[in-house]
GROMACS .gro file of C-alpha atoms in nm:
model
  377
    1MET     CA    1   2.359   7.006   0.331
    2LEU     CA    2   2.588   7.252   0.505
    3ARG     CA    3   2.920   7.198   0.317
    4CYS     CA    4   3.103   6.961   0.083
    5ILE     CA    5   3.454   6.849   0.108
    6ALA     CA    6   3.643   6.700  -0.184
    7VAL     CA    7   3.872   6.411  -0.086
    8LEU     CA    8   4.104   6.172  -0.288
    9ASP     CA    9   3.896   5.865  -0.308
   10GLY     CA   10   3.838   5.576  -0.550
   11SER     CA   11   3.636   5.264  -0.611
   12ILE     CA   12   3.689   4.934  -0.788
   13ASP     CA   13   3.483   4.681  -0.974
   14PRO     CA   14   3.469   4.385  -0.735
   15PHE     CA   15   3.425   4.128  -1.016
   16SER     CA   16   3.720   4.254  -1.212
   17LEU     CA   17   3.936   4.256  -0.896
   18VAL     CA   18   3.853   3.890  -0.812
   19GLN     CA   19   3.919   3.785  -1.164
   20ALA     CA   20   4.254   3.982  -1.164
   21ASN     CA   21   4.364   3.788  -0.845
   22VAL     CA   22   4.256   3.458  -1.011
   23ASP     CA   23   4.462   3.545  -1.324
   24GLY     CA   24   4.764   3.653  -1.123
   25ALA     CA   25   4.751   3.330  -0.923
   26ARG     CA   26   4.720   3.123  -1.228
   27GLU     CA   27   5.021   3.300  -1.405
   28ALA     CA   28   5.226   3.235  -1.096
   29GLY     CA   29   5.158   2.859  -1.118
   30ALA     CA   30   4.846   2.808  -0.930
   31THR     CA   31   4.561   2.563  -1.026
   32VAL     CA   32   4.227   2.738  -0.993
   33ARG     CA   33   3.913   2.528  -0.960
   34ASN     CA   34   3.591   2.730  -1.004
   35HIS     CA   35   3.255   2.611  -0.863
   36CYS     CA   36   3.408   2.363  -0.614
   37ARG     CA   37   3.372   2.336  -0.235
   38VAL     CA   38   3.562   2.171   0.044
   39ALA     CA   39   3.361   1.859   0.179
   40SER     CA   40   3.588   1.722   0.438
   41MET     CA   41   3.945   1.700   0.585
   42GLU     CA   42   4.154   1.399   0.715
   43LEU     CA   43   4.400   1.439   0.992
   44GLU     CA   44   4.706   1.239   1.089
   45GLU     CA   45   4.931   1.319   1.380
   46GLY     CA   46   4.802   1.672   1.424
   47ALA     CA   47   4.812   1.768   1.052
   48VAL     CA   48   4.571   1.791   0.758
   49VAL     CA   49   4.691   1.515   0.518
   50ARG     CA   50   4.394   1.505   0.273
   51VAL     CA   51   4.119   1.758   0.176
   52LYS     CA   52   3.817   1.613  -0.005
   53ALA     CA   53   3.633   1.849  -0.238
   54LEU     CA   54   3.332   1.854  -0.461
   55ASP     CA   55   3.253   1.998  -0.810
   56ARG     CA   56   2.913   2.147  -0.755
   57ARG     CA   57   2.841   2.145  -1.124
   58SER     CA   58   2.923   1.791  -1.218
   59GLY     CA   59   2.908   1.631  -0.873
   60ALA     CA   60   3.258   1.487  -0.913
   61ALA     CA   61   3.465   1.428  -0.609
   62PHE     CA   62   3.837   1.486  -0.583
   63SER     CA   63   4.103   1.510  -0.325
   64ILE     CA   64   4.422   1.710  -0.253
   65ALA     CA   65   4.715   1.608  -0.032
   66PRO     CA   66   4.835   1.942   0.098
   67GLU     CA   67   5.153   2.052   0.281
   68VAL     CA   68   4.970   2.340   0.423
   69VAL     CA   69   4.612   2.455   0.413
   70VAL     CA   70   4.505   2.817   0.423
   71ASN     CA   71   4.136   2.880   0.531
   72ALA     CA   72   4.041   3.202   0.366
   73ALA     CA   73   3.662   3.120   0.333
   74GLY     CA   74   3.545   3.453   0.480
   75ALA     CA   75   3.210   3.395   0.651
   76TRP     CA   76   3.239   3.017   0.600
   77ALA     CA   77   3.575   3.004   0.784
   78PRO     CA   78   3.440   2.857   1.111
   79GLN     CA   79   3.268   2.571   0.916
   80VAL     CA   80   3.593   2.501   0.718
   81ALA     CA   81   3.802   2.508   1.037
   82ALA     CA   82   3.553   2.273   1.217
   83MET     CA   83   3.634   2.001   0.940
   84ALA     CA   84   3.975   1.977   1.098
   85GLY     CA   85   3.853   1.987   1.449
   86CYS     CA   86   3.949   2.354   1.495
   87GLU     CA   87   3.752   2.661   1.617
   88VAL     CA   88   3.736   3.009   1.480
   89ALA     CA   89   3.539   3.271   1.666
   90MET     CA   90   3.361   3.512   1.437
   91GLY     CA   91   3.064   3.735   1.441
   92LEU     CA   92   2.856   3.775   1.118
   93ASP     CA   93   2.725   4.119   1.008
   94GLN     CA   94   2.481   4.150   0.729
   95GLY     CA   95   2.483   4.459   0.496
   96SER     CA   96   2.245   4.544   0.218
   97MET     CA   97   2.295   4.748  -0.097
   98LEU     CA   98   2.087   4.892  -0.380
   99VAL     CA   99   2.190   4.936  -0.742
  100ALA     CA  100   2.027   5.236  -0.911
  101ASP     CA  101   2.000   5.261  -1.293
  102GLY     CA  102   2.238   5.531  -1.425
  103ARG     CA  103   2.575   5.662  -1.316
  104LEU     CA  104   2.447   5.957  -1.093
  105CYS     CA  105   2.786   6.076  -0.956
  106GLY     CA  106   3.135   6.091  -1.102
  107ALA     CA  107   3.307   5.989  -0.769
  108VAL     CA  108   3.223   5.826  -0.436
  109VAL     CA  109   2.984   6.048  -0.233
  110ASN     CA  110   2.992   5.979   0.136
  111ARG     CA  111   2.820   6.156   0.432
  112LEU     CA  112   3.076   6.315   0.673
  113HIS     CA  113   2.957   6.163   0.999
  114PRO     CA  114   3.021   5.848   1.205
  115PRO     CA  115   2.938   5.535   1.006
  116SER     CA  116   2.578   5.462   0.980
  117ASP     CA  117   2.324   5.311   0.744
  118GLY     CA  118   2.269   5.468   0.407
  119ASP     CA  119   2.569   5.689   0.391
  120ILE     CA  120   2.757   5.623   0.066
  121ALA     CA  121   2.692   5.618  -0.301
  122VAL     CA  122   2.953   5.458  -0.540
  123PRO     CA  123   2.947   5.489  -0.916
  124ASN     CA  124   3.011   5.157  -1.090
  125HIS     CA  125   3.014   5.151  -1.471
  126THR     CA  126   2.660   5.242  -1.585
  127ALA     CA  127   2.509   5.215  -1.227
  128THR     CA  128   2.528   5.361  -0.872
  129VAL     CA  129   2.566   5.136  -0.578
  130LEU     CA  130   2.398   5.263  -0.259
  131GLY     CA  131   2.494   5.142   0.080
  132THR     CA  132   2.497   5.014   0.330
  133THR     CA  133   2.333   4.873   0.633
  134SER     CA  134   2.464   4.664   0.943
  135ARG     CA  135   2.256   4.391   1.104
  136PRO     CA  136   2.346   4.070   1.290
  137ALA     CA  137   2.338   3.774   1.061
  138ALA     CA  138   2.246   3.420   1.166
  139SER     CA  139   2.454   3.242   0.891
  140PRO     CA  140   2.667   3.317   0.582
  141GLU     CA  141   2.350   3.242   0.370
  142ASP     CA  142   2.154   3.516   0.565
  143VAL     CA  143   2.205   3.784   0.302
  144ALA     CA  144   1.858   3.880   0.166
  145PRO     CA  145   1.784   4.251   0.204
  146SER     CA  146   1.468   4.334   0.400
  147HIS     CA  147   1.204   4.565   0.263
  148ASP     CA  148   1.275   4.807   0.556
  149ASP     CA  149   1.642   4.809   0.477
  150MET     CA  150   1.578   4.891   0.109
  151GLU     CA  151   1.349   5.179   0.199
  152LEU     CA  152   1.603   5.311   0.452
  153LEU     CA  153   1.882   5.302   0.201
  154LEU     CA  154   1.678   5.482  -0.066
  155ARG     CA  155   1.556   5.745   0.175
  156GLU     CA  156   1.899   5.826   0.329
  157THR     CA  157   2.104   5.817   0.007
  158SER     CA  158   1.837   6.038  -0.178
  159ALA     CA  159   1.921   6.317   0.066
  160MET     CA  160   2.272   6.310  -0.082
  161LEU     CA  161   2.168   6.250  -0.448
  162PRO     CA  162   1.824   6.392  -0.506
  163ALA     CA  163   1.814   6.252  -0.861
  164LEU     CA  164   1.768   5.902  -0.695
  165ARG     CA  165   1.405   6.006  -0.631
  166HIS     CA  166   1.351   5.979  -1.015
  167CYS     CA  167   1.571   5.674  -1.090
  168ARG     CA  168   1.483   5.313  -1.108
  169VAL     CA  169   1.634   5.085  -0.844
  170VAL     CA  170   1.706   4.765  -1.053
  171ARG     CA  171   1.852   4.548  -0.793
  172ALA     CA  172   1.903   4.483  -0.417
  173TYR     CA  173   2.163   4.249  -0.270
  174GLY     CA  174   2.338   4.175   0.049
  175GLY     CA  175   2.658   4.026   0.178
  176VAL     CA  176   2.801   3.908   0.512
  177ARG     CA  177   3.094   4.068   0.686
  178PRO     CA  178   3.305   3.814   0.878
  179LEU     CA  179   3.424   4.012   1.182
  180PRO     CA  180   3.618   3.923   1.497
  181GLY     CA  181   3.437   3.830   1.815
  182GLU     CA  182   3.060   3.932   1.818
  183GLY     CA  183   3.060   4.141   1.521
  184GLY     CA  184   2.870   4.476   1.460
  185ARG     CA  185   2.949   4.812   1.312
  186GLY     CA  186   3.172   4.924   1.600
  187VAL     CA  187   3.392   4.620   1.573
  188SER     CA  188   3.745   4.683   1.440
  189ARG     CA  189   3.813   4.576   1.087
  190THR     CA  190   4.148   4.438   1.170
  191PHE     CA  191   4.235   4.080   1.070
  192SER     CA  192   4.375   3.787   1.255
  193LEU     CA  193   4.574   3.475   1.160
  194ILE     CA  194   4.465   3.178   1.369
  195THR     CA  195   4.645   2.852   1.413
  196ASP     CA  196   4.552   2.546   1.627
  197GLU     CA  197   4.787   2.275   1.751
  198ARG     CA  198   4.506   2.016   1.652
  199ALA     CA  199   4.593   2.086   1.296
  200GLY     CA  200   4.929   2.248   1.285
  201ASN     CA  201   4.952   2.297   0.910
  202LEU     CA  202   4.613   2.478   0.887
  203LEU     CA  203   4.611   2.856   0.901
  204SER     CA  204   4.274   3.046   0.919
  205VAL     CA  205   4.264   3.414   0.824
  206VAL     CA  206   3.953   3.610   0.946
  207GLY     CA  207   3.839   3.979   0.957
  208GLY     CA  208   3.991   4.255   0.758
  209LYS     CA  209   3.834   4.449   0.475
  210LEU     CA  210   3.909   4.537   0.106
  211THR     CA  211   4.158   4.805   0.187
  212THR     CA  212   4.369   4.563   0.386
  213TYR     CA  213   4.337   4.250   0.177
  214ARG     CA  214   4.683   4.280   0.005
  215LEU     CA  215   4.842   4.315   0.355
  216MET     CA  216   4.650   4.004   0.459
  217ALA     CA  217   4.775   3.813   0.163
  218GLU     CA  218   5.132   3.926   0.245
  219LYS     CA  219   5.109   3.812   0.604
  220VAL     CA  220   4.954   3.476   0.486
  221SER     CA  221   5.223   3.427   0.229
  222ASP     CA  222   5.501   3.488   0.493
  223TRP     CA  223   5.341   3.223   0.712
  224VAL     CA  224   5.320   2.974   0.437
  225CYS     CA  225   5.684   3.028   0.332
  226GLN     CA  226   5.787   2.977   0.700
  227ALA     CA  227   5.581   2.661   0.720
  228LEU     CA  228   5.734   2.525   0.401
  229GLY     CA  229   6.090   2.633   0.498
  230ALA     CA  230   6.105   2.847   0.190
  231ARG     CA  231   6.312   3.163   0.180
  232ALA     CA  232   6.135   3.404  -0.044
  233GLY     CA  233   6.034   3.773  -0.003
  234CYS     CA  234   5.674   3.858  -0.057
  235ARG     CA  235   5.611   4.059  -0.379
  236THR     CA  236   5.251   4.137  -0.322
  237ARG     CA  237   5.292   4.500  -0.225
  238ALA     CA  238   5.518   4.575  -0.522
  239GLU     CA  239   5.352   4.382  -0.810
  240PRO     CA  240   5.041   4.521  -0.972
  241LEU     CA  241   4.766   4.277  -1.075
  242GLY     CA  242   4.865   4.271  -1.445
  243PRO     CA  243   5.029   4.544  -1.657
  244PRO     CA  244   4.845   4.871  -1.705
  245ALA     CA  245   4.649   4.915  -2.028
  246ASP     CA  246   4.792   5.105  -2.323
  247GLU     CA  247   4.587   5.418  -2.329
  248ALA     CA  248   4.727   5.553  -2.664
  249GLY     CA  249   4.510   5.572  -2.976
  250GLY     CA  250   4.229   5.359  -3.086
  251SER     CA  251   3.847   5.395  -3.123
  252VAL     CA  252   3.584   5.487  -2.869
  253ALA     CA  253   3.488   5.130  -2.839
  254LEU     CA  254   3.845   5.024  -2.766
  255ALA     CA  255   3.873   5.308  -2.504
  256ARG     CA  256   3.555   5.171  -2.341
  257LEU     CA  257   3.703   4.808  -2.339
  258ARG     CA  258   4.025   4.936  -2.184
  259ARG     CA  259   3.835   5.082  -1.898
  260LYS     CA  260   3.652   4.741  -1.841
  261TYR     CA  261   3.932   4.495  -1.908
  262GLY     CA  262   4.258   4.693  -1.866
  263PHE     CA  263   4.551   4.532  -2.058
  264LYS     CA  264   4.328   4.236  -2.176
  265ALA     CA  265   4.120   4.473  -2.391
  266GLY     CA  266   4.345   4.379  -2.684
  267ALA     CA  267   4.221   4.015  -2.668
  268VAL     CA  268   3.867   4.127  -2.761
  269PRO     CA  269   3.812   4.041  -3.124
  270LEU     CA  270   3.683   4.363  -3.253
  271THR     CA  271   3.597   4.209  -3.589
  272ASP     CA  272   3.257   4.114  -3.422
  273GLN     CA  273   3.091   4.432  -3.286
  274ARG     CA  274   2.741   4.312  -3.282
  275MET     CA  275   2.554   4.407  -2.952
  276LEU     CA  276   2.481   4.126  -2.706
  277CYS     CA  277   2.351   4.334  -2.419
  278SER     CA  278   2.213   4.675  -2.509
  279CYS     CA  279   2.160   4.776  -2.143
  280GLU     CA  280   2.533   4.762  -2.061
  281GLN     CA  281   2.665   4.801  -2.421
  282VAL     CA  282   2.831   4.464  -2.417
  283LEU     CA  283   2.954   4.324  -2.747
  284ARG     CA  284   2.929   3.974  -2.859
  285ALA     CA  285   3.307   3.988  -2.900
  286GLU     CA  286   3.342   4.036  -2.531
  287ALA     CA  287   3.150   3.726  -2.448
  288GLN     CA  288   3.362   3.532  -2.703
  289MET     CA  289   3.683   3.646  -2.536
  290VAL     CA  290   3.553   3.533  -2.184
  291LEU     CA  291   3.414   3.208  -2.313
  292GLY     CA  292   3.753   3.124  -2.452
  293GLY     CA  293   3.898   3.128  -2.105
  294PRO     CA  294   3.876   2.858  -1.833
  295ASP     CA  295   3.658   3.031  -1.573
  296ALA     CA  296   3.338   3.105  -1.772
  297LEU     CA  297   3.133   2.793  -1.675
  298THR     CA  298   2.791   2.937  -1.623
  299LEU     CA  299   2.588   3.238  -1.757
  300SER     CA  300   2.658   3.417  -1.415
  301ASP     CA  301   3.036   3.371  -1.473
  302VAL     CA  302   3.009   3.543  -1.805
  303MET     CA  303   2.790   3.817  -1.657
  304ARG     CA  304   3.050   3.892  -1.382
  305ARG     CA  305   3.324   3.926  -1.645
  306THR     CA  306   3.138   4.129  -1.906
  307ARG     CA  307   2.834   4.285  -1.719
  308ALA     CA  308   2.588   4.129  -1.968
  309GLY     CA  309   2.271   4.090  -1.778
  310MET     CA  310   2.339   4.351  -1.511
  311GLY     CA  311   2.148   4.638  -1.667
  312TYR     CA  312   1.803   4.773  -1.676
  313CYS     CA  313   1.630   4.445  -1.780
  314GLN     CA  314   1.844   4.222  -1.561
  315GLY     CA  315   1.911   3.970  -1.834
  316LEU     CA  316   1.571   3.936  -1.993
  317ASP     CA  317   1.687   4.057  -2.328
  318CYS     CA  318   2.031   3.907  -2.357
  319ALA     CA  319   2.016   3.578  -2.166
  320LEU     CA  320   1.901   3.364  -2.453
  321SER     CA  321   2.158   3.516  -2.691
  322LEU     CA  322   2.426   3.457  -2.437
  323LEU     CA  323   2.308   3.097  -2.376
  324GLU     CA  324   2.323   3.033  -2.750
  325MET     CA  325   2.696   3.150  -2.759
  326MET     CA  326   2.774   2.922  -2.456
  327ALA     CA  327   2.598   2.619  -2.606
  328GLU     CA  328   2.800   2.667  -2.930
  329ALA     CA  329   3.121   2.684  -2.724
  330GLY     CA  330   3.014   2.361  -2.542
  331GLY     CA  331   3.021   2.251  -2.185
  332THR     CA  332   2.697   2.388  -2.053
  333GLU     CA  333   2.343   2.247  -1.982
  334PRO     CA  334   2.129   2.525  -2.147
  335LEU     CA  335   1.807   2.482  -1.935
  336ALA     CA  336   1.972   2.443  -1.606
  337SER     CA  337   2.215   2.729  -1.670
  338LEU     CA  338   1.924   2.963  -1.792
  339THR     CA  339   1.706   2.885  -1.483
  340GLU     CA  340   1.994   2.940  -1.251
  341PHE     CA  341   2.093   3.270  -1.403
  342LEU     CA  342   1.735   3.425  -1.420
  343GLU     CA  343   1.638   3.292  -1.081
  344GLU     CA  344   1.936   3.459  -0.933
  345ARG     CA  345   1.857   3.780  -1.120
  346GLU     CA  346   1.496   3.763  -1.005
  347ARG     CA  347   1.594   3.726  -0.637
  348GLY     CA  348   1.768   4.056  -0.652
  349GLN     CA  349   1.470   4.262  -0.769
  350ALA     CA  350   1.409   4.548  -0.549
  351LEU     CA  351   1.158   4.824  -0.454
  352ALA     CA  352   0.898   4.906  -0.719
  353SER     CA  353   0.616   5.151  -0.749
  354ASP     CA  354   0.427   5.335  -1.031
  355ASP     CA  355   0.607   5.283  -1.360
  356GLN     CA  356   0.864   5.060  -1.195
  357LEU     CA  357   0.582   4.837  -1.063
  358ARG     CA  358   0.434   4.798  -1.404
  359GLN     CA  359   0.778   4.705  -1.532
  360GLU     CA  360   0.813   4.455  -1.261
  361VAL     CA  361   0.469   4.290  -1.350
  362LEU     CA  362   0.588   4.269  -1.704
  363ARG     CA  363   0.910   4.104  -1.589
  364ARG     CA  364   0.723   3.839  -1.394
  365HIS     CA  365   0.501   3.761  -1.683
  366VAL     CA  366   0.803   3.722  -1.914
  367LEU     CA  367   0.981   3.502  -1.664
  368ARG     CA  368   0.673   3.272  -1.626
  369GLY     CA  369   0.534   3.279  -1.976
  370VAL     CA  370   0.855   3.289  -2.187
  371TYR     CA  371   1.120   3.141  -1.971
  372GLY     CA  372   0.895   2.900  -1.782
  373LEU     CA  373   1.004   3.003  -1.429
  374GLY     CA  374   0.765   2.976  -1.127
  375GLU     CA  375   0.647   3.279  -0.926
  376ARG     CA  376   0.892   3.420  -0.685
  377GLU     CA  377   0.804   3.322  -0.327
   0.00000   0.00000   0.00000
């Protein structure tokens, strides 16, 4: 390492950001349906007149008669557009990431060179996210990190953070970047709004990245207003996603909740401070707050809101307690929900050697012997 340069940078919690957008949309009058997918579209005279959808949990079908349709399905945008007989050109680029146990840096650490594999480490709550790679993807479901990619990420990021050589990598995961044209690391991260005369009230938005998503939302909102003949200025750039948290006073526990939930920290019933997830220091009160909302339908939903199950043991310790709370709240099938949650956690297990390998063997015995899950393929 020759030199270091400090720059103004930041990071976000992706799950909290998504939930903040959902909450903001609902507060503005939107109806939000979780765990649903578009099944088909019906057209009449060059416009989408009906969208048929399916609730993936209950299997129930329902339909919507839209005035306009916005296709913001990311890597699945071509498939959604095809339901209306339209085409969207897109390249898919797979990126892998690792999650190391422990917050190993206080700010984002990035190599100062042209973008390449394994050049960034991002602190996130009690963990450090290491990324990323760039490989062509065959489909939106082609997200599983390869063993070679995991080894490359650990080797390259350890050069920036030597402490990684002594840390446990608790999880590996991947995602697909929807990029214009053929895709690839060198492709511009600009975005496009695509229309097609075969379905004149359908708008597809593709490309872009996190740092431009609010601008994308503004451009889409302007198009929708024009299509509906509405005269309204877009407030996206001016309005924050919820008011800021009140930082004044309170206990250490309340300060931690403010960092996680912002202005909603006050909704956590601190009368119940029993621990639910010791790895991530999640209180049962936090799960109670989330279960009281409309979006916590599965164990994974609660995990994304509270971080229960994201820590060192990846849910082995807290899954049953959380499932008990969900069963008491009603609306869940215990065995199916538990199996889905633990199998998803198991798929993300990463590199293991020495003590980590012994821990992984113990995990698999617990999954098979206690939870009744089959061996990972």
